[in-house]
GROMACS .gro file of C-alpha atoms in nm:
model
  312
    1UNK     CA    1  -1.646   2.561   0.340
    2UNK     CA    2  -1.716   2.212   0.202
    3UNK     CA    3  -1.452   2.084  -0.006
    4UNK     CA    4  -1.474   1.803  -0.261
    5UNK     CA    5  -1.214   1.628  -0.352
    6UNK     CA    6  -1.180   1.378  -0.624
    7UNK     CA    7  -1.045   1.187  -0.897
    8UNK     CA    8  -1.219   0.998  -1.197
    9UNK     CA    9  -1.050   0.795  -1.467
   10UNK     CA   10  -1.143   0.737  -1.790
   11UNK     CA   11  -1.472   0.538  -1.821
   12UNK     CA   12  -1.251   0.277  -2.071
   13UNK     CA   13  -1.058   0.250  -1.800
   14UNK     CA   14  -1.306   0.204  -1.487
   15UNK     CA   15  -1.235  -0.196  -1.455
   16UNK     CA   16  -0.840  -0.161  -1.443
   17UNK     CA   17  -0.713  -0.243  -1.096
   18UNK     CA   18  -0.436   0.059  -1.058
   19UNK     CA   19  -0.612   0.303  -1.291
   20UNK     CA   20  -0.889   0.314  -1.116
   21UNK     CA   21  -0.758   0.414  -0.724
   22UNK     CA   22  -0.720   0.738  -0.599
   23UNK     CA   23  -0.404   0.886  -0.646
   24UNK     CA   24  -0.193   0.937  -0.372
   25UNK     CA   25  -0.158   1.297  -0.358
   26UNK     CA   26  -0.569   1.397  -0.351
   27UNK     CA   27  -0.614   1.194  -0.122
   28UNK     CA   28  -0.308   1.309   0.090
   29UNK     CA   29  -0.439   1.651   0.035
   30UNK     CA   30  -0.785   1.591   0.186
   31UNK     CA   31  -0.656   1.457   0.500
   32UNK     CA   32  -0.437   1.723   0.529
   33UNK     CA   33  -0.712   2.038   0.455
   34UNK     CA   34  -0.965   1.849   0.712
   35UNK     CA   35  -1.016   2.090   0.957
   36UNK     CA   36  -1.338   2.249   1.143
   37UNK     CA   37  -1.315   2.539   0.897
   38UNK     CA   38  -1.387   2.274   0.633
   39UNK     CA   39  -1.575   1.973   0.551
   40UNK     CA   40  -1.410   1.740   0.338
   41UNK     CA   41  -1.541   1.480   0.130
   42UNK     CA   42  -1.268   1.214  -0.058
   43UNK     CA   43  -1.474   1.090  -0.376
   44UNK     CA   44  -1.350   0.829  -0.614
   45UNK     CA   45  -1.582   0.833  -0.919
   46UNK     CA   46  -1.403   0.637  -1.146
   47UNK     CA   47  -1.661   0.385  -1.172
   48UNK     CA   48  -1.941   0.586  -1.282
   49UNK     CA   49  -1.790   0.778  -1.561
   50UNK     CA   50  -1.840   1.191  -1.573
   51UNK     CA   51  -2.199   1.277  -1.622
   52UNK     CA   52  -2.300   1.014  -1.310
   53UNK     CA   53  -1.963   1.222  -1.123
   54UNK     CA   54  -2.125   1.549  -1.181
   55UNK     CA   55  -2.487   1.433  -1.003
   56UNK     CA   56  -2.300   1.250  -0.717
   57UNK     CA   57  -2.062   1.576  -0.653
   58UNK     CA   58  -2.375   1.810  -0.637
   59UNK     CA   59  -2.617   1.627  -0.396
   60UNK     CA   60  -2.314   1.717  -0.167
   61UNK     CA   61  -2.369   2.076  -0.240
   62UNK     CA   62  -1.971   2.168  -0.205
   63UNK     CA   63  -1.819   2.508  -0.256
   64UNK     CA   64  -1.530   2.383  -0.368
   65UNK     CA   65  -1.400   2.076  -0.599
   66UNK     CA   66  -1.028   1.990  -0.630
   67UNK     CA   67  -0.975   1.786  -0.925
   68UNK     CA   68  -0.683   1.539  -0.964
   69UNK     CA   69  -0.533   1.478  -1.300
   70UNK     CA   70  -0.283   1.289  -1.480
   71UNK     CA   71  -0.263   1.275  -1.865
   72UNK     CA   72  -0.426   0.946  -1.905
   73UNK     CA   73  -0.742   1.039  -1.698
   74UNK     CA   74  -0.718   1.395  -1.874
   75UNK     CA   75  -1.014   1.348  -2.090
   76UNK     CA   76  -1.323   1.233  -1.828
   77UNK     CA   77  -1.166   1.517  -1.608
   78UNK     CA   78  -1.205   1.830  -1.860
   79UNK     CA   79  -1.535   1.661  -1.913
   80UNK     CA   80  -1.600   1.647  -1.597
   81UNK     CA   81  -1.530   1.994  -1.493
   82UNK     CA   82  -1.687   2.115  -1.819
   83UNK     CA   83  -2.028   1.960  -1.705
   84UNK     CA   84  -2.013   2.058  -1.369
   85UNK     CA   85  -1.926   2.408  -1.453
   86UNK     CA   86  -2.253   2.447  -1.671
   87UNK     CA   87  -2.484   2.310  -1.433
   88UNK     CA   88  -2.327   2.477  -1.112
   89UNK     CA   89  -2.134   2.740  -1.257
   90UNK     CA   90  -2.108   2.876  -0.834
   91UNK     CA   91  -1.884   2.647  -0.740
   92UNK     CA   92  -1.504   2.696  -0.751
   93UNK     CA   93  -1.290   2.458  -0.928
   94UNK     CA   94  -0.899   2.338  -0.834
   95UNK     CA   95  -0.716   2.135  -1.063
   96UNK     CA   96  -0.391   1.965  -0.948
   97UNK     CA   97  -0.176   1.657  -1.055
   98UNK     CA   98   0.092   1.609  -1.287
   99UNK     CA   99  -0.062   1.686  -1.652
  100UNK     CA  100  -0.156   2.085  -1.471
  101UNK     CA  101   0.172   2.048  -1.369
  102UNK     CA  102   0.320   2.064  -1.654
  103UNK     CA  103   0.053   2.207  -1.947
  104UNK     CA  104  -0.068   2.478  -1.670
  105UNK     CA  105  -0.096   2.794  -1.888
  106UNK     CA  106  -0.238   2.584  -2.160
  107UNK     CA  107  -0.503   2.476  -1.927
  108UNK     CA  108  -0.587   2.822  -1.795
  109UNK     CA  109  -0.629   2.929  -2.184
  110UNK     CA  110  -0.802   2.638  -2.309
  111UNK     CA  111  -1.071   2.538  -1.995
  112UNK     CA  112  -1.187   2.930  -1.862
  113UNK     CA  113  -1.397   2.643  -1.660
  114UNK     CA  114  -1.114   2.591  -1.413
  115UNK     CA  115  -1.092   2.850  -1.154
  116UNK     CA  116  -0.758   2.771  -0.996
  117UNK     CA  117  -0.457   2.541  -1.102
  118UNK     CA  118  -0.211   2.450  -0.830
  119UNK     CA  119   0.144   2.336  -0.982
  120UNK     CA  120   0.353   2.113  -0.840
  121UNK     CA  121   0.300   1.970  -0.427
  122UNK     CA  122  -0.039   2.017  -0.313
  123UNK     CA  123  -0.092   2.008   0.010
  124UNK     CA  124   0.040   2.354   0.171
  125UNK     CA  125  -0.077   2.541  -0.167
  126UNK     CA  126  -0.469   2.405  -0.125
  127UNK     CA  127  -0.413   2.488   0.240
  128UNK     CA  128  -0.334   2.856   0.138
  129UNK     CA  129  -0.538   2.867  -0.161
  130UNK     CA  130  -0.891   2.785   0.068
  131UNK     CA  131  -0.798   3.128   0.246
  132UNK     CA  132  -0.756   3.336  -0.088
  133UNK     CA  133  -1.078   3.192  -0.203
  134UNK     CA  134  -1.272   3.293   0.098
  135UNK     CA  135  -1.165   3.617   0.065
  136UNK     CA  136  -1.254   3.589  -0.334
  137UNK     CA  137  -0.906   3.667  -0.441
  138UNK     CA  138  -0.596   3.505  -0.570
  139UNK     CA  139  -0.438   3.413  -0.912
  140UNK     CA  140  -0.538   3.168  -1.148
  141UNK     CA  141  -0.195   2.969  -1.136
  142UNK     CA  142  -0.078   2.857  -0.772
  143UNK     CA  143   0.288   2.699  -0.752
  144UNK     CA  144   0.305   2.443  -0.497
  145UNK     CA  145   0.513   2.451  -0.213
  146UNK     CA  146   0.753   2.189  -0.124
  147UNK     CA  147   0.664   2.058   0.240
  148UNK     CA  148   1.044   2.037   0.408
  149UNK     CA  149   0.924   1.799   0.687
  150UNK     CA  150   0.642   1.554   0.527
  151UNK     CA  151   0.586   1.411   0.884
  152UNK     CA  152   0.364   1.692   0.907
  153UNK     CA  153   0.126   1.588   0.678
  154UNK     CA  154  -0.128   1.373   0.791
  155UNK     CA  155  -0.145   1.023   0.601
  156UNK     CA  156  -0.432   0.957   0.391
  157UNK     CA  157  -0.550   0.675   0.620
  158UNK     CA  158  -0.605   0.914   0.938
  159UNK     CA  159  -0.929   1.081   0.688
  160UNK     CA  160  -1.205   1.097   0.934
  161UNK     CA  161  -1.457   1.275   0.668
  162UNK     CA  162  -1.684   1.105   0.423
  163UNK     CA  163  -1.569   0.916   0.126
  164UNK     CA  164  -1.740   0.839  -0.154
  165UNK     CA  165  -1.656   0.542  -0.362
  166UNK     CA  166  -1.342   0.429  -0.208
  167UNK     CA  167  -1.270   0.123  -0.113
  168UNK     CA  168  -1.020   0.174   0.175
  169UNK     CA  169  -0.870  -0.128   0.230
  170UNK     CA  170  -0.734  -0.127  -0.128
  171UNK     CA  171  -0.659   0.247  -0.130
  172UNK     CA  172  -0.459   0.278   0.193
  173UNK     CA  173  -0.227  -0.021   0.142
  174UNK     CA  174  -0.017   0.184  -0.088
  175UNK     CA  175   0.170   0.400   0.127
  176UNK     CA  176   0.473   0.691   0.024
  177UNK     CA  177   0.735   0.728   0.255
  178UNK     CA  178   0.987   0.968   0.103
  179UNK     CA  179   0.898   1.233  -0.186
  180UNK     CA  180   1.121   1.311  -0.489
  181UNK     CA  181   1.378   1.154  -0.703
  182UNK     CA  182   1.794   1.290  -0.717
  183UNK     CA  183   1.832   1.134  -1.061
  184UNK     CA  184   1.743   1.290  -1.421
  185UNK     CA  185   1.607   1.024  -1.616
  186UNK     CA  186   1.493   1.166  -1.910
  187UNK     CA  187   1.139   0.966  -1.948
  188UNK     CA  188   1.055   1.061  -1.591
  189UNK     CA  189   0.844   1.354  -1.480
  190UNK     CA  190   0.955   1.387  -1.131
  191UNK     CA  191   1.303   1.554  -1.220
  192UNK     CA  192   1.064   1.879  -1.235
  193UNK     CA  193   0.788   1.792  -1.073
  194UNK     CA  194   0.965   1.744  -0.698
  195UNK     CA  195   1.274   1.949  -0.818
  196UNK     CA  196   1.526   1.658  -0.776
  197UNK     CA  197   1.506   1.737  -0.409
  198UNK     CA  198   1.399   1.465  -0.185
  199UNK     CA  199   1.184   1.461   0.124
  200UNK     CA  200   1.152   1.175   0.376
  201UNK     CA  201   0.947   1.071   0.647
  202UNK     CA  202   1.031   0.959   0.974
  203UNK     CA  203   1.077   0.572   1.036
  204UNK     CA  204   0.848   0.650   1.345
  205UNK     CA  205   0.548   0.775   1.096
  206UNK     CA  206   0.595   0.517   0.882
  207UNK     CA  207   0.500   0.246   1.156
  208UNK     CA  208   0.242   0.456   1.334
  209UNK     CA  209   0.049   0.479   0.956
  210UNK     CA  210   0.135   0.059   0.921
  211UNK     CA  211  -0.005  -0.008   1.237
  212UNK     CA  212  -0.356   0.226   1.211
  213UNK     CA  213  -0.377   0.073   0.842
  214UNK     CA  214  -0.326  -0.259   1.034
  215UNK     CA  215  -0.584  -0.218   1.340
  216UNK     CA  216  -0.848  -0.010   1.144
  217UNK     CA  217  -0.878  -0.221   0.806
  218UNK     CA  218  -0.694  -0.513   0.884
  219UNK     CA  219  -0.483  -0.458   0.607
  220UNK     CA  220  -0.136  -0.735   0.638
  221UNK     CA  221   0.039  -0.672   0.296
  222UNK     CA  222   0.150  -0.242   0.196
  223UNK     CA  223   0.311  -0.135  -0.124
  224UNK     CA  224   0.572   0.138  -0.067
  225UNK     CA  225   0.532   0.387  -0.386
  226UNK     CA  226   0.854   0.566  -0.303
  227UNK     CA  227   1.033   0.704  -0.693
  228UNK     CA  228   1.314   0.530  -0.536
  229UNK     CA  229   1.275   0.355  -0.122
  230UNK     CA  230   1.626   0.236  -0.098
  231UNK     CA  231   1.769   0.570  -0.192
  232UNK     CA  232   1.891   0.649   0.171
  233UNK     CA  233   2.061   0.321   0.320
  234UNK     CA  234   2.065   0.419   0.658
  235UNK     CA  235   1.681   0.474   0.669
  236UNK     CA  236   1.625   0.191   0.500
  237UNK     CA  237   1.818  -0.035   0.787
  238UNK     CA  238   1.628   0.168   1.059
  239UNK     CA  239   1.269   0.094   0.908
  240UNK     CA  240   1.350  -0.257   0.823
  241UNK     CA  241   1.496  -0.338   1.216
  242UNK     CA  242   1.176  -0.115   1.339
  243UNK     CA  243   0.944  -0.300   1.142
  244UNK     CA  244   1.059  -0.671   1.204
  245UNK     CA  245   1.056  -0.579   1.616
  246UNK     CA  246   0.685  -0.397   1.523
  247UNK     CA  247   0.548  -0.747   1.577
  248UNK     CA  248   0.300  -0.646   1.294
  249UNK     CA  249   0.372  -0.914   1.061
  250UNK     CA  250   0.282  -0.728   0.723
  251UNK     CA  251   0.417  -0.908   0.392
  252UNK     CA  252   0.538  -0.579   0.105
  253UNK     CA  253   0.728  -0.440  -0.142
  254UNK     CA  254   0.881  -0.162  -0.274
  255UNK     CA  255   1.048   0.018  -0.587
  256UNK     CA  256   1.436   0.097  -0.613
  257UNK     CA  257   1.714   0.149  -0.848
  258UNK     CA  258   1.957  -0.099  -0.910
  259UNK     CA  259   2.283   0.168  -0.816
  260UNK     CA  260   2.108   0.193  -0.470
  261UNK     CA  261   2.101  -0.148  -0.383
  262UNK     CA  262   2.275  -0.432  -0.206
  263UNK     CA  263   2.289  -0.747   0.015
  264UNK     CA  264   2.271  -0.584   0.363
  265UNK     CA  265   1.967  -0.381   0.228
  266UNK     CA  266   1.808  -0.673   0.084
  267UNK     CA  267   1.820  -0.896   0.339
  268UNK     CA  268   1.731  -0.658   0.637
  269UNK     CA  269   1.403  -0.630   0.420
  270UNK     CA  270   1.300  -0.923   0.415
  271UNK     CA  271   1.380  -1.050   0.739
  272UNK     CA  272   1.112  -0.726   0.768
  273UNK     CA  273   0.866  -0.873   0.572
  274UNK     CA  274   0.964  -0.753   0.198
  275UNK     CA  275   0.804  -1.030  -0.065
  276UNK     CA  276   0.926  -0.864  -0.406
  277UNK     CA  277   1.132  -0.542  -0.542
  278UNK     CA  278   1.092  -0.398  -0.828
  279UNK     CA  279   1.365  -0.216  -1.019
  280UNK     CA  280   1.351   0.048  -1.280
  281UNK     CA  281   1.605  -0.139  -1.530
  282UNK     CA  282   1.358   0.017  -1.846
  283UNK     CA  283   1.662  -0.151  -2.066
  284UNK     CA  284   1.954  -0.375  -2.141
  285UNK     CA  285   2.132  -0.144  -2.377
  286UNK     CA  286   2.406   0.071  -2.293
  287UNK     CA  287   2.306   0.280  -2.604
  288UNK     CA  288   1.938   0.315  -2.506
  289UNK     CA  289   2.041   0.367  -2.108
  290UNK     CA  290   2.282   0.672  -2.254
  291UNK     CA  291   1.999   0.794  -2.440
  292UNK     CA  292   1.786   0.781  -2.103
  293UNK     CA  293   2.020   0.961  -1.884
  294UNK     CA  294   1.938   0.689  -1.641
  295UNK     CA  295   2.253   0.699  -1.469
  296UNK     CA  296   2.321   0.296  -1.441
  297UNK     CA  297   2.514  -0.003  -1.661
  298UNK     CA  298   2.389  -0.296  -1.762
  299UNK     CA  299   2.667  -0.489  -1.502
  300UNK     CA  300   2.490  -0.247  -1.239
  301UNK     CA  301   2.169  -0.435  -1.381
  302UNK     CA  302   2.304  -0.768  -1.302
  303UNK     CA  303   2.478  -0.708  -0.996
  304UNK     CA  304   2.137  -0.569  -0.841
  305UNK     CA  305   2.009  -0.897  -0.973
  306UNK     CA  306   2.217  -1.169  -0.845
  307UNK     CA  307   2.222  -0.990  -0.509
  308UNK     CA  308   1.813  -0.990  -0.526
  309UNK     CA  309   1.799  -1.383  -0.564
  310UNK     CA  310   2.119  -1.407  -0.379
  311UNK     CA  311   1.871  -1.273  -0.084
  312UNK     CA  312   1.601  -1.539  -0.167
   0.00000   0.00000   0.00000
């Protein structure tokens, strides 16, 4: 079967830097469906806006288009799949991403257009859900299935099938090494999306993608995207002392918490390389911090702080 995959944010939105790349998890899931059974194609057409999407998605004559989307890209999507619907009303349409996630019976009710909505982790679920399409069967809402070892999931960067619209040498510096989030934050969606149950990958993997991203796009500087990298110390150690003997010589950052932090972390990264850190404080208020369930104190702030430029 030929298999589309893409993502398209809102047309407003076309020129913003972040908004504008694929999401991780699409484009995760197309490297991992790529098989001889099925012909992939990764399309990003955020920069032509939904009617020019729906003529660049049928001159590749697909079977099948998987749709990523979050709630701020909601709007071009449904138009999107509305559009494409009507003029190829054949082809079978997959909707994944956070705002399914969550609103999935809504979406069933309110877009009949969508054929499929997968809930939750993608990649095993699209895997299954290709076979109960083939065999025209299967229900209308799919819960994803959490992956227990993510080192079987091929990175995005090892896609050998076409792309459309994707620039990789932007998309494939942003790399996720570990999947979920322990904590409950109350403003955070990944407490039920990922089940507060946390997945990692291999230290191994993690260089193997750095050094392909390295080789194949000449790519020197990677963004870790991890809800929280320096959750598991130990790992965090091991990568750093791996990637400072890689010889690769790749400037990066990463996102943490500031109760999972501290000076043997923070200088073992960036004796590895590590250029900034960014830290989910979201406020100086005890009050407000209560209120978020976030779990950490304002001296937790500061301490995280003063061990940061402590570390240079």
């Amino acid at each position: 079967m030929k298999v589309f995959c893409t993502y398209l944010c809102n047309y407003s939105d076309r020129n913003d830097y972040y908004i504008s790349l694929m999401p991780y998890g699409i484009t995760s899931i197309a490297a991992f469906i790529e098989s001889p059974a099925h012909t992939v194609t990764l399309a990003n057409l955020s920069s032509l806006g939904y009617r020019k999407g729906v003529d660049v998605t049928l001159k590749e004559k697909p079977d099948i288009v998987a749709v990523s989307i979050f709630s701020y890209n909601r709007d071009e999507s449904f138009k999107y799949i509305r559009l494409l619907k009507k003029k190829a009303p054949h082809i079978v349409i997959i909707a994944g991403g956070h705002h399914p996630t969550f609103l999935a019976p809504d979406i069933i009710e309110r877009y009949p257009e969508i054929d499929y909505v997968i809930r939750g982790e993608g990649e095993l679920a699209m895997a299954k859900l290709l076979a109960l399409v083939e065999k025209g069967n299967g229900d209308k809402l799919v819960d994803g299935e959490r992956c227990a070892n993510p080192d079987m999931i091929p990175y995005p960067a090892l896609f050998s099938g076409k792309t459309i619209g994707l620039n990789p040498n932007e998309q494939y510096k942003y790399i996720i090494t570990s999947r979920g989030c322990p904590n409950n934050c109350s403003y955070c969606s990944s407490p039920t999306f990922w089940k507060r149950r946390v997945t990692f990958r291999s230290s191994e993997k993690i260089i193997e993608e750095l050094r392909l991203i390295r080789k194949k796009f000449g790519i020197t500087w990677f963004s870790i995207r991890d809800d929280n990298f320096t959750l598991n110390k130990k790992r965090v150690l091991e990568f750093s002392r791996m990637l400072e003997e890689s010889g690769l010589y790749m400037m990066w950052n990463c996102q943490a918490r500031v109760d999972t932090i501290d000076t043997e972390m923070l200088i073992a990264m960036k004796r590895a390389g590590l250029e900034h850190i960014q830290y989910g404080i979201e406020s100086g208020s005890e009050r407000i911090l209560k209120i978020y369930d976030k779990a950490t104190t304002r001296d937790m702030i500061i301490r995280a702080a003063r061990a940061t430029r402590g570390a240079g």
